[in-house]
Tab-separated table of N, CA and C in Angstrom:
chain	number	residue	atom	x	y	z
W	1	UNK	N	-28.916	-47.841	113.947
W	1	UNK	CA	-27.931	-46.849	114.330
W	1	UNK	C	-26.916	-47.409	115.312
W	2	UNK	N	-27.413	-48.502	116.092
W	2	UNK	CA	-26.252	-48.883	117.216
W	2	UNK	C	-25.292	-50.045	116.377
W	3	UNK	N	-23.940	-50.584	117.018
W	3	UNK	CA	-23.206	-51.534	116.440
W	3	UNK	C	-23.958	-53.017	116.440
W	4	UNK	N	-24.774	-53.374	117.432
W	4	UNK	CA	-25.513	-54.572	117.511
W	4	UNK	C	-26.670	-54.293	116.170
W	5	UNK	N	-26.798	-53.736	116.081
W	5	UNK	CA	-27.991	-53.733	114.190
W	5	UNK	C	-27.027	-53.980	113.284
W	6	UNK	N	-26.023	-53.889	113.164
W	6	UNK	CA	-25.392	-53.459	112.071
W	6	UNK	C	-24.934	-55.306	112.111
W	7	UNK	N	-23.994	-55.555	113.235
W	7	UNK	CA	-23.704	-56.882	113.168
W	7	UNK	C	-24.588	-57.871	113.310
W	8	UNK	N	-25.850	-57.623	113.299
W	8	UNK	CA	-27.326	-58.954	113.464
W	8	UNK	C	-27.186	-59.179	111.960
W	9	UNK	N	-27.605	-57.547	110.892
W	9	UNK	CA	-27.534	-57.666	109.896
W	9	UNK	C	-26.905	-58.510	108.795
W	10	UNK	N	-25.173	-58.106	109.705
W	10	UNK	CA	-24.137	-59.280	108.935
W	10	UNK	C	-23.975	-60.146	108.800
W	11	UNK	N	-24.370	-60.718	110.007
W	11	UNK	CA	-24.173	-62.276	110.237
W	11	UNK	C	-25.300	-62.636	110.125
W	12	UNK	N	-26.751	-62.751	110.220
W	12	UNK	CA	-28.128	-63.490	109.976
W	12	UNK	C	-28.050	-63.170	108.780
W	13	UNK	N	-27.919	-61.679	108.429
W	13	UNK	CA	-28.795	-61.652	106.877
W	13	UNK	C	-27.897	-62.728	105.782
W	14	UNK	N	-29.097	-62.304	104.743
W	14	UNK	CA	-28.656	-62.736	103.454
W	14	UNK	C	-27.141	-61.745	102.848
W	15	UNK	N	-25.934	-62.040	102.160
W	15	UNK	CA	-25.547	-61.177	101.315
W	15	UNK	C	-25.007	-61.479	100.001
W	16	UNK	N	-25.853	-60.334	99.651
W	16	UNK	CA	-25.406	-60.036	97.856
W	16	UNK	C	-23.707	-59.025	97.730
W	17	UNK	N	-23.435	-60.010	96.433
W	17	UNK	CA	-21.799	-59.196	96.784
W	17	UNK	C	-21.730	-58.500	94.830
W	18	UNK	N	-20.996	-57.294	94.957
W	18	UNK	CA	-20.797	-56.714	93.503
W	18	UNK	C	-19.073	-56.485	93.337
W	19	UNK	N	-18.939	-55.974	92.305
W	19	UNK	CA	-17.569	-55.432	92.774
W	19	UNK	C	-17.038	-54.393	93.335
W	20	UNK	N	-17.755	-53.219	93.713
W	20	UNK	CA	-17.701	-52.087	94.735
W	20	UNK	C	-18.138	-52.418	95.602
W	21	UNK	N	-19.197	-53.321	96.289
W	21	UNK	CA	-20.074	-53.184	97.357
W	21	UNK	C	-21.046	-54.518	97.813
W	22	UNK	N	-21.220	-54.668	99.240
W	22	UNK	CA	-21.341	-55.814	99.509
W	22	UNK	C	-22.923	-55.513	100.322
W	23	UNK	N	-23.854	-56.060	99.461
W	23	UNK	CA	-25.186	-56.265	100.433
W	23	UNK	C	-26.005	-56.877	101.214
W	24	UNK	N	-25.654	-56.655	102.068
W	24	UNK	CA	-26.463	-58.220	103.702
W	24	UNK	C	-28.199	-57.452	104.194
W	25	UNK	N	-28.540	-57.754	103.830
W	25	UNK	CA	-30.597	-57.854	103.618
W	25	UNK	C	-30.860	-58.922	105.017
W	26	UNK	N	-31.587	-58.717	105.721
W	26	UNK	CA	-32.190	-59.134	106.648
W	26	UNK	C	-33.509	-58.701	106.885
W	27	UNK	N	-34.815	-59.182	107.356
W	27	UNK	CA	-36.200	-58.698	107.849
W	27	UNK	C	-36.065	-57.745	108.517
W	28	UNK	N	-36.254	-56.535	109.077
W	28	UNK	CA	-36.813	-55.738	110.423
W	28	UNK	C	-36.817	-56.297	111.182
W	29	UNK	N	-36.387	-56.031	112.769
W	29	UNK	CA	-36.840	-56.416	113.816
W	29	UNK	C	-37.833	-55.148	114.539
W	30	UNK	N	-38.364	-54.361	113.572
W	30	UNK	CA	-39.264	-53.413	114.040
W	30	UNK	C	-40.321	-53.819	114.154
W	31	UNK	N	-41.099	-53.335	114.292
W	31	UNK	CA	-43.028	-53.946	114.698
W	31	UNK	C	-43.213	-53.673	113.147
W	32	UNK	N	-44.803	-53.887	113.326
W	32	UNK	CA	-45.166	-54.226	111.977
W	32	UNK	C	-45.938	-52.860	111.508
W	33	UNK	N	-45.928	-51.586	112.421
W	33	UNK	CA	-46.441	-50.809	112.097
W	33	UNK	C	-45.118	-49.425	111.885
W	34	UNK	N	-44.063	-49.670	112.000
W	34	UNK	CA	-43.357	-49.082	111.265
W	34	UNK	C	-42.459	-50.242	110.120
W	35	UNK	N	-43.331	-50.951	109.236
W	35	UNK	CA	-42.268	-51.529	108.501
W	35	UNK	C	-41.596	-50.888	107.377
W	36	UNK	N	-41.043	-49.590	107.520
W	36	UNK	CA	-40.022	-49.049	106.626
W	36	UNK	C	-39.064	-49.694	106.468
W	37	UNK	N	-38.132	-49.940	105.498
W	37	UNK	CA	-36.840	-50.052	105.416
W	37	UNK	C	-36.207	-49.559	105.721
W	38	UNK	N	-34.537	-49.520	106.438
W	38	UNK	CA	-33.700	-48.997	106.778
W	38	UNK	C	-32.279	-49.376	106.219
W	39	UNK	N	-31.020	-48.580	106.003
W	39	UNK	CA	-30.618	-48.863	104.656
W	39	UNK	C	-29.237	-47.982	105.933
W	40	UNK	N	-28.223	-48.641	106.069
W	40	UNK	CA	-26.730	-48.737	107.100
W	40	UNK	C	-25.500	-48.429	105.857
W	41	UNK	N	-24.447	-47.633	105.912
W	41	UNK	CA	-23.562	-47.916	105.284
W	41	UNK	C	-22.132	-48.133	106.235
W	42	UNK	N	-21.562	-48.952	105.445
W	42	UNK	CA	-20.070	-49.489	106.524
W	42	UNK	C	-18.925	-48.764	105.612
W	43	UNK	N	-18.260	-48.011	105.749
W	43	UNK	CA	-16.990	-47.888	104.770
W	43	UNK	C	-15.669	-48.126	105.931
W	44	UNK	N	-15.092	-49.291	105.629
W	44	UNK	CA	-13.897	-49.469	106.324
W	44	UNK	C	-12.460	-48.618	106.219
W	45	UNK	N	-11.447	-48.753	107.142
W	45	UNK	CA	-10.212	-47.839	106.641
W	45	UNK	C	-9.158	-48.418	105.810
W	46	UNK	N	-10.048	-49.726	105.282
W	46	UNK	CA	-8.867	-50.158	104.365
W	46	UNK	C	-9.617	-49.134	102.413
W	47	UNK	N	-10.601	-48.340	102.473
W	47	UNK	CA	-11.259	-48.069	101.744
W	47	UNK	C	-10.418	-47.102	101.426
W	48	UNK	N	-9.662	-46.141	102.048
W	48	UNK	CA	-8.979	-44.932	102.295
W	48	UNK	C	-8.791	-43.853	103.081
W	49	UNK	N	-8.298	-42.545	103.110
W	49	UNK	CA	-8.631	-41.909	104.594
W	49	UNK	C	-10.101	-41.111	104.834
W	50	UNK	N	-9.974	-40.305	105.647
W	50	UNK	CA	-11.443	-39.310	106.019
W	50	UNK	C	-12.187	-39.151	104.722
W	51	UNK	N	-11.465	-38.223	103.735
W	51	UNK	CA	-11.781	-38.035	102.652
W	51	UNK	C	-12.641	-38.587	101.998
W	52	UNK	N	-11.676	-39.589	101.784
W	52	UNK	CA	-12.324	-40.568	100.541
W	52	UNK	C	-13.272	-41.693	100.939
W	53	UNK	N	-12.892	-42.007	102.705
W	53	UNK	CA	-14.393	-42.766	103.291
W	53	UNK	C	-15.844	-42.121	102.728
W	54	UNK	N	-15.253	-40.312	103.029
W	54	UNK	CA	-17.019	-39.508	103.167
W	54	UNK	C	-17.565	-39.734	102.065
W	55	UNK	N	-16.377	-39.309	101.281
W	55	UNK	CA	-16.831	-39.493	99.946
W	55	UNK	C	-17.831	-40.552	99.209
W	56	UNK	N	-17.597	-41.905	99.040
W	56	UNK	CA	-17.950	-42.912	99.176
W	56	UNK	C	-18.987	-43.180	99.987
W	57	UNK	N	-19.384	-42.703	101.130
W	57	UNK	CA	-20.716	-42.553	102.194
W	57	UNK	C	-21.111	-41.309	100.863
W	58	UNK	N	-20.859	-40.427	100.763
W	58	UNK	CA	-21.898	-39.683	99.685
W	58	UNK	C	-22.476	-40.238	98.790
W	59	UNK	N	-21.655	-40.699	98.201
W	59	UNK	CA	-22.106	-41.741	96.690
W	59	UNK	C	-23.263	-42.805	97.060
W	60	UNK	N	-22.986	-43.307	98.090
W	60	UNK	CA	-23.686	-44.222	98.201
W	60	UNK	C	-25.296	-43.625	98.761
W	61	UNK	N	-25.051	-42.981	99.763
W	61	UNK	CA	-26.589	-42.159	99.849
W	61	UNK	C	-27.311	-41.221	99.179
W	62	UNK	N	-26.362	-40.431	98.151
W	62	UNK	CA	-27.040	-40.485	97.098
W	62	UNK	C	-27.610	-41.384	96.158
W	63	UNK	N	-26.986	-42.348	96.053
W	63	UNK	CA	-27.189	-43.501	95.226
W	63	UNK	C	-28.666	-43.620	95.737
W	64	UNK	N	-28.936	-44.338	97.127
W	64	UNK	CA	-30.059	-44.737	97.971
W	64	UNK	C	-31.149	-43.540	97.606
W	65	UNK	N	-30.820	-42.302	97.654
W	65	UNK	CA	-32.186	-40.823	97.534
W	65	UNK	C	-32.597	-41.539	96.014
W	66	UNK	N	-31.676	-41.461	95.101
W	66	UNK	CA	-32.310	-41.419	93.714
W	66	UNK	C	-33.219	-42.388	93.561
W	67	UNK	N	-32.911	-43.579	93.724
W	67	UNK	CA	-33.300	-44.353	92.874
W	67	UNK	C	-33.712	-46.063	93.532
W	68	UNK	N	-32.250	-46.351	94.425
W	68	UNK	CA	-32.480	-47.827	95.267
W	68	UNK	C	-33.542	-48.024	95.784
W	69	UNK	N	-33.597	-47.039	96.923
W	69	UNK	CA	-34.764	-46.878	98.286
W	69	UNK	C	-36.110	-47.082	97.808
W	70	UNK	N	-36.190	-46.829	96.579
W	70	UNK	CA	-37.717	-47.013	95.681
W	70	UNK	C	-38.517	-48.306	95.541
W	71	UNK	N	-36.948	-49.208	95.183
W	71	UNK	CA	-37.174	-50.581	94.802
W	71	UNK	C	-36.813	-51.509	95.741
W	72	UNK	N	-36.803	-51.116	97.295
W	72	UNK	CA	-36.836	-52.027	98.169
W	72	UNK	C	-37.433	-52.530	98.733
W	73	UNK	N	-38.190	-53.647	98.918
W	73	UNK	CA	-39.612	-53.850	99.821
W	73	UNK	C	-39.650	-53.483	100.895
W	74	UNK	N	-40.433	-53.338	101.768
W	74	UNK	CA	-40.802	-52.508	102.745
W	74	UNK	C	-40.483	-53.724	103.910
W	75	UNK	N	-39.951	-53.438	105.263
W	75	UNK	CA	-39.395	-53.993	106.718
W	75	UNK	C	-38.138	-54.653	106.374
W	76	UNK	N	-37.152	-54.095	105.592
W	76	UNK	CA	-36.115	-55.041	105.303
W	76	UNK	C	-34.966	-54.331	106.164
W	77	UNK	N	-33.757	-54.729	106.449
W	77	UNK	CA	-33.251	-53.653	107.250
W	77	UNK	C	-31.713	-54.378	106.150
W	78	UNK	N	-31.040	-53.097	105.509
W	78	UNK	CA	-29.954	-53.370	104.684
W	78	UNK	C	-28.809	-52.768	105.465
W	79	UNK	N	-27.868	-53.161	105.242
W	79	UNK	CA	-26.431	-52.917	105.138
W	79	UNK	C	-25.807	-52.820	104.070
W	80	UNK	N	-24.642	-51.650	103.374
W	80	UNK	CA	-24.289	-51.439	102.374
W	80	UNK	C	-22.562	-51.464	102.582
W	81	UNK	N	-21.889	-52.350	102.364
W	81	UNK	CA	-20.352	-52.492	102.828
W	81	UNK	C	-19.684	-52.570	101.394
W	82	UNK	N	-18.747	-51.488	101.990
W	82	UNK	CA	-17.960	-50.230	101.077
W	82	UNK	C	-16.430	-51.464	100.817
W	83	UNK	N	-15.870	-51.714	99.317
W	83	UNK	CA	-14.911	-52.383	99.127
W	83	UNK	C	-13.677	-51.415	98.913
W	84	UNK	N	-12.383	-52.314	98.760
W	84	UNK	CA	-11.261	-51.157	98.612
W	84	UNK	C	-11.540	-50.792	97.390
W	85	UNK	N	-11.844	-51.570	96.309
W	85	UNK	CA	-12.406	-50.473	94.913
W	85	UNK	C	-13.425	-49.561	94.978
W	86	UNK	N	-13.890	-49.682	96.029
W	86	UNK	CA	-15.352	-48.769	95.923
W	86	UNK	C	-14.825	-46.952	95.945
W	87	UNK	N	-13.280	-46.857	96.066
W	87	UNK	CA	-12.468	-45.531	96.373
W	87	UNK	C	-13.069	-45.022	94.586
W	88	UNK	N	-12.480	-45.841	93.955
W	88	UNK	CA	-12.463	-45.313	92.722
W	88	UNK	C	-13.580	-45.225	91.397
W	89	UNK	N	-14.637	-45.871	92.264
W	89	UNK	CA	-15.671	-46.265	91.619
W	89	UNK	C	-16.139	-45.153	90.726
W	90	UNK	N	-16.672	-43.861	91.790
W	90	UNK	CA	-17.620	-42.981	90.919
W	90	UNK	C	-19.243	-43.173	91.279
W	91	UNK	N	-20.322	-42.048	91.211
W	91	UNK	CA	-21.639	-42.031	91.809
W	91	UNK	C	-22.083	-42.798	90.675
W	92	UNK	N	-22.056	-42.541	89.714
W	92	UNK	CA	-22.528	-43.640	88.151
W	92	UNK	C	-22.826	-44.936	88.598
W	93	UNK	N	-21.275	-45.071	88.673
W	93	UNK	CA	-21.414	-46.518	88.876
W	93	UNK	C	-21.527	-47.332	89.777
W	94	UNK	N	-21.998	-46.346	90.943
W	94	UNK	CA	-22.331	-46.838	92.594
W	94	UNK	C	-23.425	-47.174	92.487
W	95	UNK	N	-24.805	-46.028	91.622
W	95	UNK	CA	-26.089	-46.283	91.589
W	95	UNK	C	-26.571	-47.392	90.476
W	96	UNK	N	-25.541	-47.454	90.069
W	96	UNK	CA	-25.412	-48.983	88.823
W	96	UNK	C	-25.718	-49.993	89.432
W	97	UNK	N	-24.294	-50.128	90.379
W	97	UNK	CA	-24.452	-51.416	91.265
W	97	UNK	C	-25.453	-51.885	92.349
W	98	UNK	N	-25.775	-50.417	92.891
W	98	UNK	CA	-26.446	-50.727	94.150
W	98	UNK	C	-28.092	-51.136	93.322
W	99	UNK	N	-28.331	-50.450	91.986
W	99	UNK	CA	-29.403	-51.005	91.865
W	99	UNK	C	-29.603	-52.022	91.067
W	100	UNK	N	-28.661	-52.502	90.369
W	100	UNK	CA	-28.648	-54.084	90.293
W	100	UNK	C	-28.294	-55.179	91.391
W	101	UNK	N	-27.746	-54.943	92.738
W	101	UNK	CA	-28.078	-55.481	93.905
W	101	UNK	C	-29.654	-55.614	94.132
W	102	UNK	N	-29.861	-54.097	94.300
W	102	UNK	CA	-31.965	-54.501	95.072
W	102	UNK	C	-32.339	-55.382	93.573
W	103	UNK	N	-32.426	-55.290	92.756
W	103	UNK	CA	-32.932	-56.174	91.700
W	103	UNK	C	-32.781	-57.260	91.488
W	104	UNK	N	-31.273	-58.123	92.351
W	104	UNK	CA	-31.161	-59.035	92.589
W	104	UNK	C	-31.795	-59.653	94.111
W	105	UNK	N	-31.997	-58.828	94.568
W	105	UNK	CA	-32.738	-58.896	95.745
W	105	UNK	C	-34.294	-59.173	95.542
W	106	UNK	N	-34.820	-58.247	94.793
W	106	UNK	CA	-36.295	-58.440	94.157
W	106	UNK	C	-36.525	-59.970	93.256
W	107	UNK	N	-35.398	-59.999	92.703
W	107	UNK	CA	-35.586	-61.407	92.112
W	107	UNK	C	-35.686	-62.959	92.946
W	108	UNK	N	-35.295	-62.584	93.865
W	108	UNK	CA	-34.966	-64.119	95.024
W	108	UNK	C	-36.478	-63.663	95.396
């Protein structure tokens, strides 16, 4: 939740890149008895205004309820960074991408 998680994430982690959306995967720095995953979204203002940021934060956490969050291993701490196409993308094809990201993730 603070800006220092978000930027450990960016810069240590690993990232997977799509054409809507950019994914940086790093370990937890939580203990080992909450190793949940935790799952950040970034939408910048080159993405578009209020609107169409939220928007795009919707898509994408819906995306994460359905279907991603399932197939992520457990203590990973993700970041999900929102591209200027990601305006026009659509929830379809957000939960497309984001879950051929974790699958590329599962595969390494």
């Amino acid at each position: 939740r603070r800006r220092a998680d978000y930027v450990a994430v960016q810069s240590q982690g690993r990232r997977l890149g799509g054409a809507h959306y950019l994914l940086f995967v790093r370990p937890s720095s939580a203990t080992a008895e909450t190793a949940e995953s935790r799952v950040g979204v970034t939408v910048s203002r080159k993405v578009g205004n209020a609107v169409v940021r939220n928007r795009v934060k919707r898509w994408v956490r819906e995306s994460c309820r359905q279907s991603v969050l399932a197939e992520v291993p457990p203590g990973l701490d993700l970041v999900i960074v929102a591209r200027p196409s990601a305006a026009n993308a659509g929830l379809g094809p957000t939960a497309l991408e984001l879950a051929s990201l974790v699958k590329r993730l599962r595969g390494r």
